[in-house]
CSV table of C-alpha atoms in Angstrom, one decimal:
chain,number,residue,atom,x,y,z
A,1,MET,CA,69.4,116.3,120.9
A,2,ALA,CA,71.9,114.0,119.3
A,3,SER,CA,74.0,112.1,121.7
A,4,GLN,CA,76.9,111.5,119.3
A,5,LEU,CA,78.5,113.2,116.4
A,6,THR,CA,79.1,111.7,113.0
A,7,LEU,CA,82.6,112.7,112.1
A,8,SER,CA,83.7,112.6,108.5
A,9,ILE,CA,87.1,113.7,107.4
A,10,VAL,CA,87.6,114.0,103.6
A,11,THR,CA,90.6,115.0,101.6
A,12,PRO,CA,90.6,115.5,97.8
A,13,GLU,CA,91.9,112.0,97.5
A,14,ARG,CA,89.5,110.1,99.7
A,15,GLU,CA,87.5,109.9,102.8
A,16,ILE,CA,89.9,109.2,105.6
A,17,VAL,CA,87.5,108.9,108.6
A,18,ARG,CA,83.8,108.3,109.0
A,19,ALA,CA,83.0,107.5,112.6
A,20,GLN,CA,80.5,108.0,115.4
A,21,VAL,CA,82.3,110.1,118.0
A,22,ASP,CA,81.7,111.9,121.3
A,23,GLU,CA,84.0,114.8,121.0
A,24,VAL,CA,86.2,116.4,118.4
A,25,GLU,CA,88.9,119.0,118.8
A,26,LEU,CA,89.9,121.0,115.7
A,27,PRO,CA,92.7,123.3,114.8
A,28,GLY,CA,90.8,126.4,113.8
A,29,ALA,CA,92.4,129.4,112.1
A,30,GLU,CA,91.8,131.3,115.2
A,31,GLY,CA,92.8,128.6,117.7
A,32,TYR,CA,91.8,125.1,118.7
A,33,PHE,CA,88.2,124.5,119.4
A,34,GLY,CA,86.3,121.6,120.7
A,35,VAL,CA,82.9,120.3,119.4
A,36,LEU,CA,80.4,118.3,121.4
A,37,PRO,CA,77.1,116.9,120.2
A,38,GLY,CA,74.5,119.6,119.8
A,39,HIS,CA,76.9,122.3,118.7
A,40,THR,CA,75.5,125.4,117.0
A,41,PRO,CA,76.0,125.2,113.2
A,42,MET,CA,79.4,126.7,112.3
A,43,LEU,CA,81.7,127.0,109.4
A,44,ALA,CA,85.4,127.5,110.3
A,45,THR,CA,88.6,127.5,108.4
A,46,LEU,CA,91.4,125.3,109.7
A,47,THR,CA,95.1,125.6,109.8
A,48,VAL,CA,98.0,123.2,110.3
A,49,GLY,CA,97.4,121.2,113.4
A,50,ARG,CA,96.2,118.2,115.3
A,51,LEU,CA,92.7,116.9,115.1
A,52,THR,CA,91.7,114.8,118.1
A,53,TYR,CA,88.5,112.8,118.3
A,54,ARG,CA,87.2,110.7,121.1
A,55,ALA,CA,84.7,107.8,120.9
A,56,GLY,CA,84.1,106.4,124.4
A,57,GLN,CA,87.5,106.0,126.0
A,58,GLU,CA,89.3,105.7,122.6
A,59,SER,CA,90.8,108.8,121.3
A,60,GLN,CA,92.5,109.2,118.0
A,61,VAL,CA,94.9,111.9,116.6
A,62,LEU,CA,95.3,113.0,113.0
A,63,ALA,CA,97.6,115.5,111.4
A,64,ILE,CA,95.6,117.8,109.2
A,65,ALA,CA,96.4,120.9,107.3
A,66,PHE,CA,94.2,123.6,105.8
A,67,GLY,CA,90.6,123.4,104.8
A,68,PHE,CA,87.3,123.9,106.5
A,69,ALA,CA,85.1,122.3,109.0
A,70,GLU,CA,81.3,122.3,108.8
A,71,VAL,CA,79.8,121.8,112.2
A,72,LEU,CA,76.1,120.8,112.6
A,73,PRO,CA,74.4,119.6,115.8
A,74,ASP,CA,74.9,116.0,114.9
A,75,THR,CA,77.7,116.0,112.2
A,76,VAL,CA,81.2,117.4,111.8
A,77,THR,CA,82.5,117.4,108.2
A,78,VAL,CA,86.1,118.3,107.8
A,79,LEU,CA,87.4,119.2,104.3
A,80,ALA,CA,91.1,119.1,104.7
A,81,GLN,CA,93.8,119.5,102.1
A,82,MET,CA,95.9,117.0,103.9
A,83,ALA,CA,94.9,114.5,106.6
A,84,GLU,CA,96.9,111.7,108.0
A,85,ARG,CA,96.3,109.2,110.7
A,86,ALA,CA,99.1,109.0,113.2
A,87,GLU,CA,99.8,105.3,112.3
A,88,ASP,CA,100.1,106.2,108.6
A,89,ILE,CA,102.9,108.7,109.1
A,90,ASP,CA,106.4,107.6,108.3
A,91,LEU,CA,108.3,109.0,111.3
A,92,SER,CA,111.7,108.9,109.7
A,93,ARG,CA,110.5,110.6,106.6
A,94,ALA,CA,108.8,113.3,108.5
A,95,GLU,CA,112.0,113.8,110.5
A,96,THR,CA,114.1,114.2,107.4
A,97,ALA,CA,111.5,116.6,106.0
A,98,ARG,CA,111.7,118.6,109.1
A,99,GLN,CA,115.5,118.9,109.0
A,100,ARG,CA,115.3,119.8,105.3
A,101,ALA,CA,112.7,122.5,106.0
A,102,GLU,CA,114.8,123.9,108.9
A,103,ALA,CA,117.9,124.0,106.9
A,104,ARG,CA,116.1,125.9,104.1
A,105,LEU,CA,114.9,128.5,106.6
A,106,ALA,CA,118.2,128.8,108.3
A,107,HIS,CA,120.0,129.6,105.1
A,108,PRO,CA,117.6,131.5,103.0
A,109,ASP,CA,118.7,132.1,99.4
A,110,SER,CA,117.2,134.9,97.4
A,111,ASP,CA,114.4,133.1,95.7
A,112,LEU,CA,113.1,131.3,98.9
A,113,ASP,CA,109.4,131.5,99.2
A,114,TYR,CA,109.3,132.2,102.9
A,115,ALA,CA,105.6,131.4,103.6
A,116,ARG,CA,105.8,128.2,101.7
A,117,ALA,CA,109.0,127.0,103.5
A,118,ARG,CA,107.4,127.9,106.8
A,119,THR,CA,104.3,125.9,106.0
A,120,ALA,CA,106.5,122.9,105.0
A,121,LEU,CA,108.2,123.2,108.4
A,122,ASP,CA,105.0,123.4,110.3
A,123,LYS,CA,103.6,120.4,108.5
A,124,ALA,CA,106.8,118.4,109.2
A,125,ILE,CA,106.9,119.3,112.9
A,126,LEU,CA,103.2,118.4,113.2
A,127,ARG,CA,103.8,115.0,111.6
A,128,VAL,CA,106.7,114.2,113.8
A,129,GLN,CA,104.6,115.2,116.9
A,130,VAL,CA,101.6,113.3,116.0
A,131,ALA,CA,103.5,110.2,114.9
A,132,SER,CA,105.8,110.1,118.0
A,133,ARG,CA,102.8,110.6,120.3
A,134,ALA,CA,101.1,107.6,118.7
A,135,ARG,CA,104.2,105.5,119.2
A,136,ALA,CA,104.6,106.5,122.8
A,137,ARG,CA,101.2,105.1,123.7
B,1,MET,CA,98.7,81.8,45.1
B,2,PRO,CA,100.8,82.8,48.1
B,3,SER,CA,103.0,80.0,49.5
B,4,LEU,CA,102.2,78.1,52.6
B,5,ILE,CA,105.1,79.6,54.4
B,6,ASP,CA,104.0,83.2,53.7
B,7,ILE,CA,100.6,82.6,55.1
B,8,ARG,CA,102.0,80.9,58.2
B,9,ARG,CA,104.3,83.8,58.8
B,10,ARG,CA,101.4,86.3,58.6
B,11,VAL,CA,99.4,84.2,61.0
B,12,ARG,CA,102.3,84.3,63.4
B,13,ALA,CA,102.6,88.1,63.0
B,14,VAL,CA,98.9,88.7,63.7
B,15,LYS,CA,99.0,86.4,66.7
B,16,SER,CA,101.9,88.3,68.3
B,17,THR,CA,100.1,91.6,67.7
B,18,GLN,CA,97.1,90.1,69.3
B,19,GLN,CA,99.1,89.2,72.3
B,20,ILE,CA,100.2,92.8,72.7
B,21,THR,CA,96.7,94.2,72.4
B,22,LYS,CA,95.4,91.6,74.8
B,23,ALA,CA,98.1,92.6,77.3
B,24,MET,CA,97.3,96.2,76.8
B,25,LYS,CA,93.7,95.6,77.4
B,26,MET,CA,94.4,93.8,80.6
B,27,VAL,CA,96.7,96.6,81.8
B,28,ALA,CA,94.1,99.2,80.9
B,29,ALA,CA,91.5,97.3,82.8
B,30,SER,CA,93.5,97.1,86.0
B,31,LYS,CA,94.5,100.8,85.7
B,32,LEU,CA,90.9,101.7,85.0
B,33,ARG,CA,89.8,100.0,88.3
B,34,ARG,CA,92.3,102.1,90.2
B,35,ALA,CA,91.4,105.3,88.3
B,36,GLN,CA,87.7,104.7,89.0
B,37,GLU,CA,88.3,104.3,92.7
B,38,ARG,CA,90.1,107.6,92.7
B,39,VAL,CA,87.2,109.3,90.9
B,40,VAL,CA,84.8,107.9,93.4
B,41,GLY,CA,87.1,108.8,96.3
B,42,ALA,CA,87.3,112.4,95.2
B,43,ARG,CA,83.6,112.8,94.9
B,44,PRO,CA,82.6,113.4,98.6
B,45,TYR,CA,85.1,116.2,98.9
B,46,ALA,CA,83.8,117.9,95.8
B,47,GLN,CA,80.2,117.5,97.0
B,48,GLN,CA,80.9,118.9,100.4
B,49,MET,CA,82.8,121.7,98.9
B,50,LEU,CA,79.9,122.6,96.7
B,51,ARG,CA,77.6,122.6,99.7
B,52,VAL,CA,79.8,124.9,101.7
B,53,LEU,CA,80.1,127.2,98.7
B,54,ASN,CA,76.3,127.2,98.3
B,55,SER,CA,75.6,128.1,101.9
B,56,LEU,CA,78.1,130.9,101.7
B,57,ALA,CA,76.8,132.3,98.4
B,58,ALA,CA,73.4,132.6,100.0
B,59,ARG,CA,74.8,134.8,102.6
B,60,VAL,CA,77.5,136.8,100.9
B,61,ASP,CA,77.0,138.9,97.8
B,62,PRO,CA,78.6,136.9,95.0
B,63,GLU,CA,79.7,140.1,93.4
B,64,ALA,CA,82.1,140.5,96.3
B,65,HIS,CA,84.5,137.9,94.9
B,66,PRO,CA,86.3,138.5,91.6
B,67,LEU,CA,86.0,134.8,90.6
B,68,LEU,CA,82.3,134.8,91.0
B,69,ARG,CA,81.7,138.1,89.2
B,70,GLU,CA,80.2,137.8,85.7
B,71,SER,CA,82.6,139.1,83.1
B,72,GLU,CA,82.8,142.9,83.4
B,73,GLY,CA,83.5,143.5,79.8
B,74,ARG,CA,87.2,142.8,79.3
B,75,PRO,CA,87.5,144.1,75.8
B,76,GLY,CA,89.6,141.9,73.5
B,77,ALA,CA,90.4,139.4,76.2
B,78,PRO,CA,90.0,135.9,74.6
B,79,PRO,CA,88.5,133.0,76.5
B,80,LEU,CA,91.0,130.4,77.8
B,81,LEU,CA,90.3,126.8,76.9
B,82,VAL,CA,91.8,124.2,79.0
B,83,VAL,CA,92.0,121.1,76.8
B,84,ILE,CA,92.6,117.8,78.7
B,85,SER,CA,93.7,115.0,76.5
B,86,ALA,CA,95.8,111.9,77.1
B,87,ASP,CA,99.6,111.4,77.1
B,88,LYS,CA,99.4,108.2,75.0
B,89,GLY,CA,97.5,107.0,72.0
B,90,LEU,CA,96.0,103.7,71.2
B,91,CYS,CA,92.8,104.5,72.9
B,92,GLY,CA,90.3,104.8,70.1
B,93,SER,CA,88.8,108.2,69.4
B,94,PHE,CA,89.6,109.5,72.8
B,95,ASN,CA,92.0,112.2,71.8
B,96,THR,CA,90.4,113.0,68.5
B,97,ASN,CA,87.1,113.7,70.2
B,98,VAL,CA,88.7,116.3,72.4
B,99,THR,CA,90.7,118.0,69.8
B,100,LYS,CA,87.7,118.0,67.4
B,101,GLN,CA,85.6,119.7,70.1
B,102,ALA,CA,88.3,122.2,70.8
B,103,ALA,CA,88.5,123.1,67.1
B,104,LEU,CA,84.7,123.6,67.1
B,105,PHE,CA,85.0,125.8,70.1
B,106,VAL,CA,87.6,128.0,68.3
B,107,GLN,CA,85.3,128.2,65.3
B,108,ASP,CA,82.4,129.3,67.4
B,109,THR,CA,84.3,132.1,69.1
B,110,PRO,CA,84.2,135.5,67.5
B,111,ASP,CA,87.5,136.4,65.8
B,112,ARG,CA,88.6,132.8,66.5
B,113,GLN,CA,90.8,134.2,69.2
B,114,VAL,CA,91.2,131.5,71.8
B,115,ALA,CA,94.0,131.1,74.3
B,116,MET,CA,94.7,127.5,75.1
B,117,ALA,CA,96.1,125.6,78.0
B,118,LEU,CA,97.0,122.1,76.9
B,119,VAL,CA,97.1,119.2,79.3
B,120,GLY,CA,98.4,115.9,78.0
B,121,ARG,CA,100.8,115.2,75.2
B,122,LYS,CA,98.4,114.3,72.5
B,123,GLY,CA,96.4,117.5,72.7
B,124,ARG,CA,99.6,119.5,72.9
B,125,ASP,CA,101.2,117.9,69.9
B,126,PHE,CA,98.0,118.5,67.9
B,127,PHE,CA,97.7,122.2,68.7
B,128,LEU,CA,101.4,123.0,68.6
B,129,ARG,CA,101.4,122.1,64.9
B,130,ARG,CA,98.6,124.6,64.3
B,131,ARG,CA,99.0,128.3,65.0
B,132,VAL,CA,97.3,128.6,68.3
B,133,ASP,CA,97.9,130.9,71.2
B,134,VAL,CA,99.2,128.5,73.8
B,135,ARG,CA,99.5,130.0,77.2
B,136,TYR,CA,100.3,126.9,79.2
B,137,GLU,CA,101.1,123.3,78.7
B,138,VAL,CA,101.8,120.3,80.8
B,139,VAL,CA,102.5,116.7,79.8
B,140,ASN,CA,103.3,113.4,81.4
B,141,LEU,CA,101.0,113.8,84.4
B,142,PHE,CA,98.6,111.0,83.8
B,143,GLN,CA,101.0,108.4,85.2
B,144,HIS,CA,99.9,109.6,88.5
B,145,VAL,CA,97.5,112.5,88.8
B,146,LYS,CA,98.3,114.5,91.8
B,147,LEU,CA,96.4,117.3,93.4
B,148,ALA,CA,99.5,119.5,92.9
B,149,HIS,CA,99.0,119.3,89.1
B,150,ALA,CA,95.5,120.5,89.5
B,151,GLN,CA,96.6,123.3,91.8
B,152,GLU,CA,99.1,124.5,89.3
B,153,ILE,CA,96.7,124.5,86.4
B,154,ALA,CA,94.1,126.2,88.6
B,155,ARG,CA,96.5,128.8,89.7
B,156,THR,CA,97.7,129.6,86.2
B,157,ALA,CA,94.1,129.9,85.0
B,158,THR,CA,93.0,132.0,87.9
B,159,GLU,CA,95.9,134.4,87.6
B,160,ALA,CA,95.3,134.8,83.9
B,161,PHE,CA,91.6,135.5,84.7
B,162,THR,CA,92.1,138.0,87.5
B,163,GLU,CA,94.8,139.9,85.6
B,164,GLY,CA,92.4,140.3,82.8
B,165,ARG,CA,94.5,138.4,80.2
B,166,VAL,CA,91.6,136.1,79.5
B,167,GLY,CA,87.9,136.8,79.7
B,168,SER,CA,86.7,133.4,80.9
B,169,VAL,CA,88.1,129.9,81.4
B,170,TYR,CA,86.6,126.7,80.0
B,171,LEU,CA,87.4,123.1,80.7
B,172,LEU,CA,87.2,120.6,78.0
B,173,TYR,CA,87.7,116.9,78.9
B,174,ASN,CA,86.4,113.4,78.5
B,175,GLU,CA,83.9,112.5,81.2
B,176,PHE,CA,84.0,109.0,82.5
B,177,LYS,CA,80.4,107.8,82.1
B,178,SER,CA,81.0,104.0,82.3
B,179,ALA,CA,83.6,101.6,81.2
B,180,MET,CA,82.0,101.5,77.8
B,181,SER,CA,81.3,105.1,77.1
B,182,GLN,CA,83.0,108.5,77.5
B,183,LYS,CA,81.6,111.8,76.7
B,184,VAL,CA,83.4,115.0,75.8
B,185,VAL,CA,82.2,117.8,78.1
B,186,LEU,CA,82.8,121.5,78.1
B,187,GLU,CA,82.4,123.3,81.4
B,188,ARG,CA,82.9,126.9,82.3
B,189,LEU,CA,85.4,127.1,85.1
B,190,LEU,CA,85.7,130.9,85.6
B,191,PRO,CA,83.8,133.0,86.4
B,192,ILE,CA,82.2,130.3,88.5
B,193,PRO,CA,78.7,129.8,86.9
B,194,ARG,CA,76.0,131.2,89.1
B,195,LEU,CA,73.9,128.1,88.5
B,196,SER,CA,76.2,125.7,90.1
B,197,VAL,CA,76.5,128.1,93.1
B,198,GLU,CA,72.9,128.7,93.6
B,199,ASN,CA,71.1,125.5,92.6
B,200,GLY,CA,73.6,122.9,93.7
B,201,GLY,CA,70.7,120.6,93.9
B,202,LEU,CA,71.2,118.5,96.9
B,203,ILE,CA,71.0,121.2,99.5
B,204,GLY,CA,68.1,121.1,101.9
B,205,PRO,CA,66.9,124.0,104.0
B,206,GLN,CA,69.6,126.7,104.5
B,207,VAL,CA,71.4,126.5,107.8
B,208,ASP,CA,72.3,129.6,109.7
B,209,TYR,CA,76.0,129.2,110.5
B,210,LEU,CA,78.4,130.9,112.8
B,211,TYR,CA,81.4,131.8,110.8
B,212,GLU,CA,84.9,131.8,112.1
B,213,PRO,CA,86.5,134.0,110.8
B,214,SER,CA,84.0,136.0,108.8
B,215,ALA,CA,81.9,134.7,106.0
B,216,GLU,CA,83.8,136.8,103.5
B,217,GLU,CA,87.1,135.5,104.6
B,218,ILE,CA,85.9,131.9,104.4
B,219,LEU,CA,84.5,132.6,100.9
B,220,THR,CA,87.9,133.9,99.7
B,221,SER,CA,89.5,130.7,100.8
B,222,VAL,CA,86.7,128.4,99.6
B,223,VAL,CA,86.5,129.8,96.1
B,224,PRO,CA,90.0,129.1,94.9
B,225,ARG,CA,89.9,125.7,96.5
B,226,HIS,CA,86.7,125.0,94.6
B,227,VAL,CA,88.4,125.9,91.3
B,228,GLU,CA,91.3,123.5,92.1
B,229,ILE,CA,88.9,120.7,92.9
B,230,GLN,CA,87.0,121.2,89.6
B,231,VAL,CA,90.3,120.9,87.7
B,232,TYR,CA,91.3,117.9,89.8
B,233,ARG,CA,88.0,116.2,89.2
B,234,ALA,CA,88.3,116.8,85.5
B,235,LEU,CA,91.8,115.3,85.5
B,236,LEU,CA,90.7,112.2,87.3
B,237,GLU,CA,87.6,111.8,85.1
B,238,SER,CA,89.8,112.1,82.0
B,239,ALA,CA,92.3,109.6,83.4
B,240,ALA,CA,89.6,107.1,84.1
B,241,ALA,CA,88.0,107.7,80.7
B,242,GLU,CA,91.3,107.3,79.0
B,243,HIS,CA,91.8,103.8,80.5
B,244,ALA,CA,88.2,102.9,79.7
B,245,ALA,CA,88.7,104.0,76.1
B,246,ARG,CA,91.9,102.1,75.8
B,247,MET,CA,90.4,99.0,77.2
B,248,THR,CA,87.5,99.1,74.7
B,249,ALA,CA,89.8,99.9,71.8
B,250,MET,CA,92.2,97.1,72.7
B,251,ASP,CA,89.4,94.7,73.2
B,252,ALA,CA,88.1,95.4,69.7
B,253,ALA,CA,91.7,95.1,68.3
B,254,THR,CA,92.1,91.7,70.0
B,255,ARG,CA,88.8,90.5,68.5
B,256,ASN,CA,89.7,91.8,65.1
B,257,ALA,CA,93.1,90.0,65.3
B,258,GLN,CA,91.3,86.8,66.3
B,259,GLU,CA,89.0,87.1,63.3
B,260,MET,CA,92.0,87.6,61.0
B,261,VAL,CA,93.8,84.6,62.5
B,262,ASP,CA,90.7,82.5,61.9
B,263,LYS,CA,90.4,83.6,58.3
B,264,LEU,CA,94.1,83.2,57.5
B,265,THR,CA,94.1,79.7,59.1
B,266,LEU,CA,91.2,78.6,57.0
B,267,TYR,CA,92.9,80.0,53.9
B,268,MET,CA,96.1,78.3,54.9
B,269,ASN,CA,94.4,74.9,55.2
B,270,LYS,CA,92.8,75.4,51.8
B,271,VAL,CA,96.2,76.1,50.2
B,272,ARG,CA,97.7,73.1,51.9
B,273,GLN,CA,94.8,70.9,50.7
B,274,ALA,CA,95.2,72.2,47.2
B,275,ALA,CA,98.9,71.4,47.3
B,276,ILE,CA,98.3,67.9,48.5
B,277,THR,CA,95.6,67.3,45.9
B,278,ARG,CA,97.8,68.5,43.2
B,279,GLU,CA,100.6,66.2,44.3
B,280,ILE,CA,98.2,63.2,44.3
B,281,ILE,CA,97.0,64.0,40.9
B,282,GLU,CA,100.6,64.3,39.7
B,283,VAL,CA,101.4,60.9,41.1
B,284,VAL,CA,98.3,59.3,39.8
B,285,SER,CA,98.6,60.7,36.3
B,286,GLY,CA,102.3,59.8,36.3
B,287,ALA,CA,101.3,56.2,37.2
B,288,GLN,CA,98.7,56.1,34.5
B,289,ALA,CA,101.2,57.2,31.9
B,290,LEU,CA,103.3,54.2,32.5
C-alpha cells in the first residue's frame, strides 16, 4: 500500500500543484470528503470550496471551484475550473468582488441570472475566507 | 540611369521596412514563447479529461448523452464549421490556408449548405464578403485567449447542435506543430467521435471507480466540459501557430530586405563609380584639347 499520495491539481490554464502529500480534503458536490493513501478508486464532482492538503506537518489551502477529482490508491488528480493558492489571492480584489456580488443579489433587476450571481458570490466569499485564513497564520 | 540620390533614397526606404519586419519578428518570437507555454500548460488538463471521459464511456451507454449520440438523421440540418483564423495579417499563408480549407469543406458538402461560426477577424472578413450562412462570429480575442471565450463558442455550438439547428459541428484551425510548421486540421467536435472516447490511447487497464454522484451525472457534467476544452485547445494551438507563422514570415521578409539592400548598394556604388569615371574623362579630354 502506498504511504503517500501524489496530488496533482490542474486547471485549463496550467498545473497548479504537484506534490507528495499525506492527506487531502476536497469539496465534493455532496459534501467535503477526505482522502488518505490507499483510498478506493473514485470519481467525484466538485463544487465551490476549500481544498486542503497536508504533507507532514505542513498544510496548504486552495480555493477551487467546479470540476472533478479522480482518486486512485496512490494519486489524486483534481481537474478544477478554477484553483488558486491562498497566497495568490488578492484579498482586496476578492473583497470588492464579494461586495459587488452581494449588491447584485440584494437588488435584483429583471435580467439577473440568479444562479450565476450566486456562484459569483460563493466564489468571492471563498476567496476572502481562504486568503484571510492564510494571512492569519 | 537613375540618379545617385534616388537609389540612396530607396536603400533608406528598404532599410526602414527591414527594421519594422525585424521588430515584428522579435515580437512574434517572444509572443510565441508565451503562447507555446500556454499550449503545453493546457495539455495535462485535456489529457486527464479524456481519461475520465474514457473510463466513464466504458461504463455508461454513450447513447445516453445527446452529445455522444451519432446523428439521428436531422433532415436538412447543415453542418456547422467553426473556422479559427487570426485577427491580424502579415503571417504568411496562415489565414489563406484556413479559408481555403473552409472553402473546400463547403464544396464537399452536399448542397453546399454549411453554417459557419467565424473566430478571428481575417476569416470573418473573408466569409462576410461571400454569401455564407454565418451563425456566430467573434473577433479580437487573440490578444489574450481566455477560457471564457472557448466556453462561449462551445456553448453556442452545443446549443445549435442540441436544438437540431445543425447536424454536426466541425473545428477548423491551424495546429501548432513546431515553430517552423503549422498544419490546418479539421476535427469533428460534435457529436463527440466515438474513436476519441473509446481508444484514447494512453489508458491502461480499466479501473473500477466509485462514483459520487452517479456515473450518469458525472458524465453529463464531463461531456460539456470536454467540448469546452477542445475548443480552448484549438484556440491556443491557433494562437501559437499564428505567432510561429508570423515569425517565419517576418524572418523571410527581413532576409529579403537585406538582399535588396545589398543589391541596391552594389548598384549605387557602380553608378557612383561611373559618374566619377565620366568626370575624370571629361577633365582629361578637356586638358588634352588645350
